[in-house]
Coordinates of C-alpha atoms and ligand atoms in Angstrom, one line a residue:
X222 CA 0.0 0.0 0.0
X223 CA 1.4 3.5 -0.9
X224 CA -0.2 6.4 0.7
X225 CA 0.0 10.2 1.2
X226 CA -0.9 11.7 4.6
X227 CA -1.9 15.3 4.2
X228 CA -2.6 18.0 6.8
X229 CA -1.6 21.4 8.3
X230 CA 1.4 21.5 10.6
X231 CA 0.6 19.9 13.9
X232 CA -2.3 18.0 12.3
X233 CA -0.7 14.7 13.4
X234 CA 0.8 13.5 10.2
X235 CA 4.1 12.3 11.8
X236 CA 2.1 10.8 14.9
X237 CA -0.3 8.9 12.6
X238 CA 2.2 8.1 10.0
X239 CA 4.3 6.2 12.5
X240 CA 1.4 4.2 13.7
X241 CA 0.2 3.4 10.4
X242 CA 3.6 2.3 9.2
X243 CA 3.9 0.0 12.3
X244 CA 0.4 -1.5 11.9
X245 CA 0.7 -2.2 8.1
X246 CA 4.4 -2.8 7.7
X247 CA 5.0 0.4 5.6
X248 CA 7.8 2.7 5.5
X249 CA 7.2 6.3 6.7
X250 CA 9.0 8.8 4.5
X251 CA 8.9 12.2 6.2
X252 CA 10.7 14.9 4.3
X253 CA 10.7 17.2 7.4
X254 CA 12.5 14.4 9.4
X255 CA 15.0 13.8 6.7
X256 CA 15.7 17.6 6.5
X257 CA 16.0 17.9 10.2
X258 CA 18.5 15.0 10.3
X259 CA 20.5 16.6 7.5
X260 CA 20.5 20.0 9.4
X261 CA 21.6 18.2 12.5
X262 CA 24.5 16.5 10.7
X263 CA 25.5 19.7 8.9
X264 CA 25.4 18.1 5.5
X265 CA 25.2 20.3 2.3
X266 CA 21.4 19.4 2.1
X267 CA 21.1 20.6 5.7
X268 CA 22.9 23.8 5.2
X269 CA 20.8 24.7 2.2
X270 CA 17.5 23.7 3.9
X271 CA 18.0 25.2 7.4
X272 CA 17.2 28.8 6.7
X273 CA 13.9 28.1 4.9
X274 CA 12.9 25.7 7.7
X275 CA 13.6 28.2 10.5
X276 CA 11.6 30.9 8.6
X277 CA 8.6 28.6 8.1
X278 CA 9.1 28.8 4.4
X279 CA 9.1 25.7 2.1
X280 CA 12.5 24.4 1.0
X281 CA 12.8 24.8 -2.8
X282 CA 11.1 22.2 -4.9
X283 CA 14.2 21.0 -6.7
X284 CA 16.0 20.1 -3.5
X285 CA 13.1 18.3 -2.2
X286 CA 12.4 16.3 -5.4
X287 CA 16.0 15.0 -5.5
X288 CA 15.7 13.9 -1.9
X289 CA 12.3 12.3 -2.4
X290 CA 13.3 10.4 -5.5
X291 CA 16.3 8.8 -3.9
X292 CA 14.4 7.7 -0.7
X293 CA 11.3 6.3 -2.7
X294 CA 13.6 4.5 -5.1
X295 CA 15.5 2.9 -2.1
X296 CA 12.3 1.6 -0.5
X297 CA 11.0 -1.7 -1.6
X298 CA 8.1 -1.9 0.8
X299 CA 4.8 0.0 0.6
X300 CA 5.2 3.7 1.9
X301 CA 3.5 6.6 3.6
X302 CA 4.6 10.0 2.3
X303 CA 4.4 12.4 5.3
X304 CA 5.0 16.1 4.3
X305 CA 5.7 15.4 0.7
X306 CA 4.4 16.5 -1.9
X307 CA 3.8 19.9 -0.5
X308 CA 3.3 21.9 -3.7
X309 CA 1.5 21.3 -7.0
X310 CA 5.0 21.3 -8.6
X311 CA 6.0 18.4 -6.3
X312 CA 2.8 16.5 -6.9
X313 CA 3.2 16.9 -10.6
X314 CA 6.8 15.5 -10.4
X315 CA 5.8 12.7 -8.1
X316 CA 3.1 11.3 -10.6
X317 CA 5.8 10.2 -13.3
X318 CA 8.3 9.2 -10.7
X319 CA 5.9 6.7 -9.2
X320 CA 4.9 5.6 -12.6
X321 CA 8.5 5.0 -13.7
X322 CA 9.1 3.0 -10.3
X323 CA 5.8 1.1 -10.8
X324 CA 4.6 2.2 -7.3
X325 CA 1.1 3.5 -7.9
X326 CA -0.6 5.6 -5.1
X327 CA -3.4 3.8 -3.3
X328 CA -4.9 6.9 -1.5
X329 CA -4.5 10.2 0.3
X330 CA -5.4 10.5 3.9
X331 CA -6.5 14.1 4.8
X332 CA -6.3 15.0 8.5
X333 CA -8.6 17.9 9.3
X334 CA -7.9 19.9 12.4
X335 CA -9.1 23.3 13.4
X336 CA -6.4 26.1 13.8
X337 CA -6.7 26.8 17.4
X338 CA -6.1 22.9 18.1
X339 CA -3.1 23.1 15.7
X340 CA -1.4 26.0 17.5
X341 CA -1.9 24.3 21.0
X342 CA -0.5 20.9 19.7
X343 CA 2.6 22.7 18.1
X344 CA 3.3 24.7 21.2
X345 CA 3.2 21.7 23.4
X346 CA 5.3 19.5 21.0
X347 CA 8.6 18.0 22.3
X348 CA 10.7 15.9 20.0
X349 CA 13.5 13.3 20.6
X350 CA 16.5 14.3 18.3
X351 CA 17.8 10.6 18.7
X352 CA 14.9 8.2 18.3
X353 CA 12.4 10.7 16.7
X354 CA 9.7 10.1 19.4
X355 CA 7.3 12.9 19.7
X356 CA 5.5 14.1 22.9
X357 CA 3.2 16.7 23.9
X358 CA 3.3 18.6 27.3
X359 CA -0.5 19.0 27.2
X360 CA -1.7 15.7 25.4
X361 CA 0.9 13.1 25.7
X362 CA 3.7 14.3 28.2
X363 CA 6.9 12.1 28.8
X364 CA 7.1 10.3 32.1
X365 CA 10.2 12.5 33.2
X366 CA 9.9 16.1 32.1
X367 CA 12.2 16.9 29.1
X368 CA 13.4 13.2 28.8
X369 CA 12.6 10.7 26.1
X370 CA 10.6 7.7 27.5
X371 CA 12.1 5.4 24.8
X372 CA 15.9 6.4 24.7
X373 CA 16.6 8.8 27.6
X374 CA 17.7 11.6 25.3
X375 CA 16.9 15.3 26.1
X376 CA 13.7 16.3 24.4
X377 CA 13.9 19.5 22.2
X378 CA 11.4 22.2 21.1
X379 CA 11.7 22.6 17.2
X380 CA 13.0 25.9 16.2
X381 CA 10.1 26.2 13.8
X382 CA 7.6 25.8 16.5
X383 CA 8.0 29.4 17.9
X384 CA 4.5 31.1 17.5
X385 CA 5.5 33.6 14.7
X386 CA 7.0 30.8 12.5
X387 CA 4.0 28.7 13.2
X388 CA 1.8 31.4 11.9
X389 CA 3.8 31.5 8.7
X390 CA 3.8 27.8 8.2
X391 CA 0.0 27.7 8.5
X392 CA -0.3 30.7 5.8
X393 CA 2.2 28.6 3.6
X394 CA 0.0 25.3 4.2
X395 CA -3.2 27.2 3.1
X396 CA -1.6 28.8 0.1
X397 CA 0.6 26.0 -1.2
X398 CA -0.2 22.6 0.2
X399 CA -4.0 22.7 0.8
X400 CA -4.7 22.9 -3.1
X401 CA -3.1 19.3 -3.3
X402 CA -6.5 18.0 -1.9
X403 CA -8.3 19.3 -5.0
X404 CA -5.4 18.1 -7.2
X405 CA -5.9 14.5 -5.9
X406 CA -9.7 14.6 -6.1
X407 CA -9.3 15.6 -9.8
X408 CA -6.8 12.9 -10.5
X409 CA -9.3 10.1 -9.3
X410 CA -6.8 9.0 -6.4
X411 CA -9.2 8.0 -3.4
X412 CA -9.0 10.9 -1.0
X413 CA -10.2 9.9 2.5
X414 CA -10.9 12.7 5.1
X415 CA -10.5 12.0 8.8
X416 CA -11.5 14.1 11.7
X417 CA -8.0 14.6 13.3
X418 CA -9.1 16.6 16.3
X419 CA -9.8 13.5 18.5
X420 CA -7.4 11.5 20.6
X421 CA -4.5 9.6 19.0
X422 CA -6.0 6.3 19.2
X423 CA -9.4 7.4 17.9
X424 CA -7.8 9.0 14.8
X425 CA -5.8 5.8 14.2
X426 CA -8.9 3.8 14.3
X427 CA -10.7 6.2 11.9
X428 CA -7.7 6.0 9.5
X429 CA -8.1 2.1 9.6
X430 CA -11.8 2.5 8.9
X431 CA -11.4 4.6 5.8
X432 CA -8.6 2.5 4.4
X433 CA -10.3 -0.8 5.0
X434 CA -14.0 -0.1 5.5
X435 CA -16.1 -3.0 6.9
X436 CA -17.9 -4.8 4.0
X437 CA -21.6 -3.7 3.7
Ligands
AP5_1215 P1 7.4 19.0 8.7 O1 8.3 18.3 9.6 O2 6.7 18.1 7.6 O3 6.3 19.8 9.4 P2 4.8 20.2 9.3 O4 4.0 19.7 8.1 O5 4.7 21.6 9.6 O6 4.1 19.3 10.4 P3 4.6 19.0 11.8 O7 5.7 18.1 11.8 O8 4.6 20.3 12.5 O9 3.3 18.3 12.4 P4 2.6 16.9 12.1 O10 1.4 17.1 11.5 O11 3.6 15.9 11.7 O12 2.0 16.7 13.6 P5 2.8 15.7 14.7 O13 2.3 14.4 14.6 O14 4.2 16.1 15.0 O15 8.2 20.0 7.9 C1 8.9 21.0 8.5 C2 9.6 22.0 7.6 O16 10.5 21.3 6.6 C3 8.7 22.8 6.7 O17 8.0 23.9 7.2 C4 9.6 23.1 5.4 O18 10.3 24.1 5.6 C5 10.3 21.7 5.3 N1 9.8 20.7 4.4 C6 9.3 19.6 4.8 N2 8.9 18.8 3.7 C7 8.9 19.7 2.7 C8 8.6 19.6 1.4 N3 7.9 18.5 0.8 N4 8.7 20.8 0.5 C9 9.3 21.9 0.9 N5 9.7 22.0 2.3 C10 9.5 21.0 3.1 O19 1.8 16.3 16.1 C11 2.1 17.6 16.6 C12 2.0 17.6 18.1 O20 0.5 17.2 18.4 C13 2.8 16.5 18.8 O21 3.3 17.0 20.0 C14 1.9 15.4 19.0 O22 2.2 14.6 20.1 C15 0.5 16.0 19.2 N6 -0.6 15.2 18.7 C16 -0.6 14.6 17.5 N7 -1.8 13.9 17.3 C17 -2.5 14.3 18.4 C18 -3.9 14.0 18.7 N8 -4.8 13.3 18.0 N9 -4.4 14.6 19.9 C19 -3.6 15.2 20.7 N10 -2.3 15.6 20.4 C20 -1.7 15.0 19.3

């Protein structure tokens, strides 16, 4: 199964993408995580991407497309694209890429969450730079404040999670990424809408239901 998970910053793409990957044996491909890793390691890609990310802007399409092509081609299992594509240009480039690799898309999951909930989730997010686990001081706090439950590393607050940058990320999402929903509707790819404002488990169950509905 090859899926895209779409939604605004803080909608739960990373959280649900990880759960879905585990349940269905898929690979979660998060361009945000790949970029943050590159920034942390100080690679050429990371140096190019960092200023865009910290300003809440999108990294240029050409950079992202090279990265995505490399990772998708390297994956022989089904995948969940989390945070990619993010512009019409990226979506238009993804279509021939998947056709060439003979990896057709099975669907797009859209997580729908109101802005006030997004802002609260993002302000409470704490991430583990080592094992990538994500916590939330309001909704899913770690057992020991500031410490990852899984690997004991110090949790961090993402630099792009500052309020002003979050506002910009939301604007960029509305202008450049939300139009992808209509793009996939037009393309005939199944688009599944999920109410993402409920708890993590309820959202995961709702995703399972839309992907594998009970027979009538
Ligand atoms: P990226 O990392 O993709 O960030 P994003 O899309 O802004 O999404 P987030 O990671 O903020 O949120 P999420 O939806 O994954 O939510 P999460 O599960 O963490 O991209 C970052 C930057 O990289 C971009 O701004 C851009 O610069 C660049 N970039 C990346 N891809 C690119 C591309 N394709 N093209 C160009 N540039 C690109 O959840 C958020 C919080 O809420 C967590 O604390 C979590 O614990 C909590 N939470 C989740 N679900 C629930 C729930 N149901 N109930 C309560 N709390 C919940």
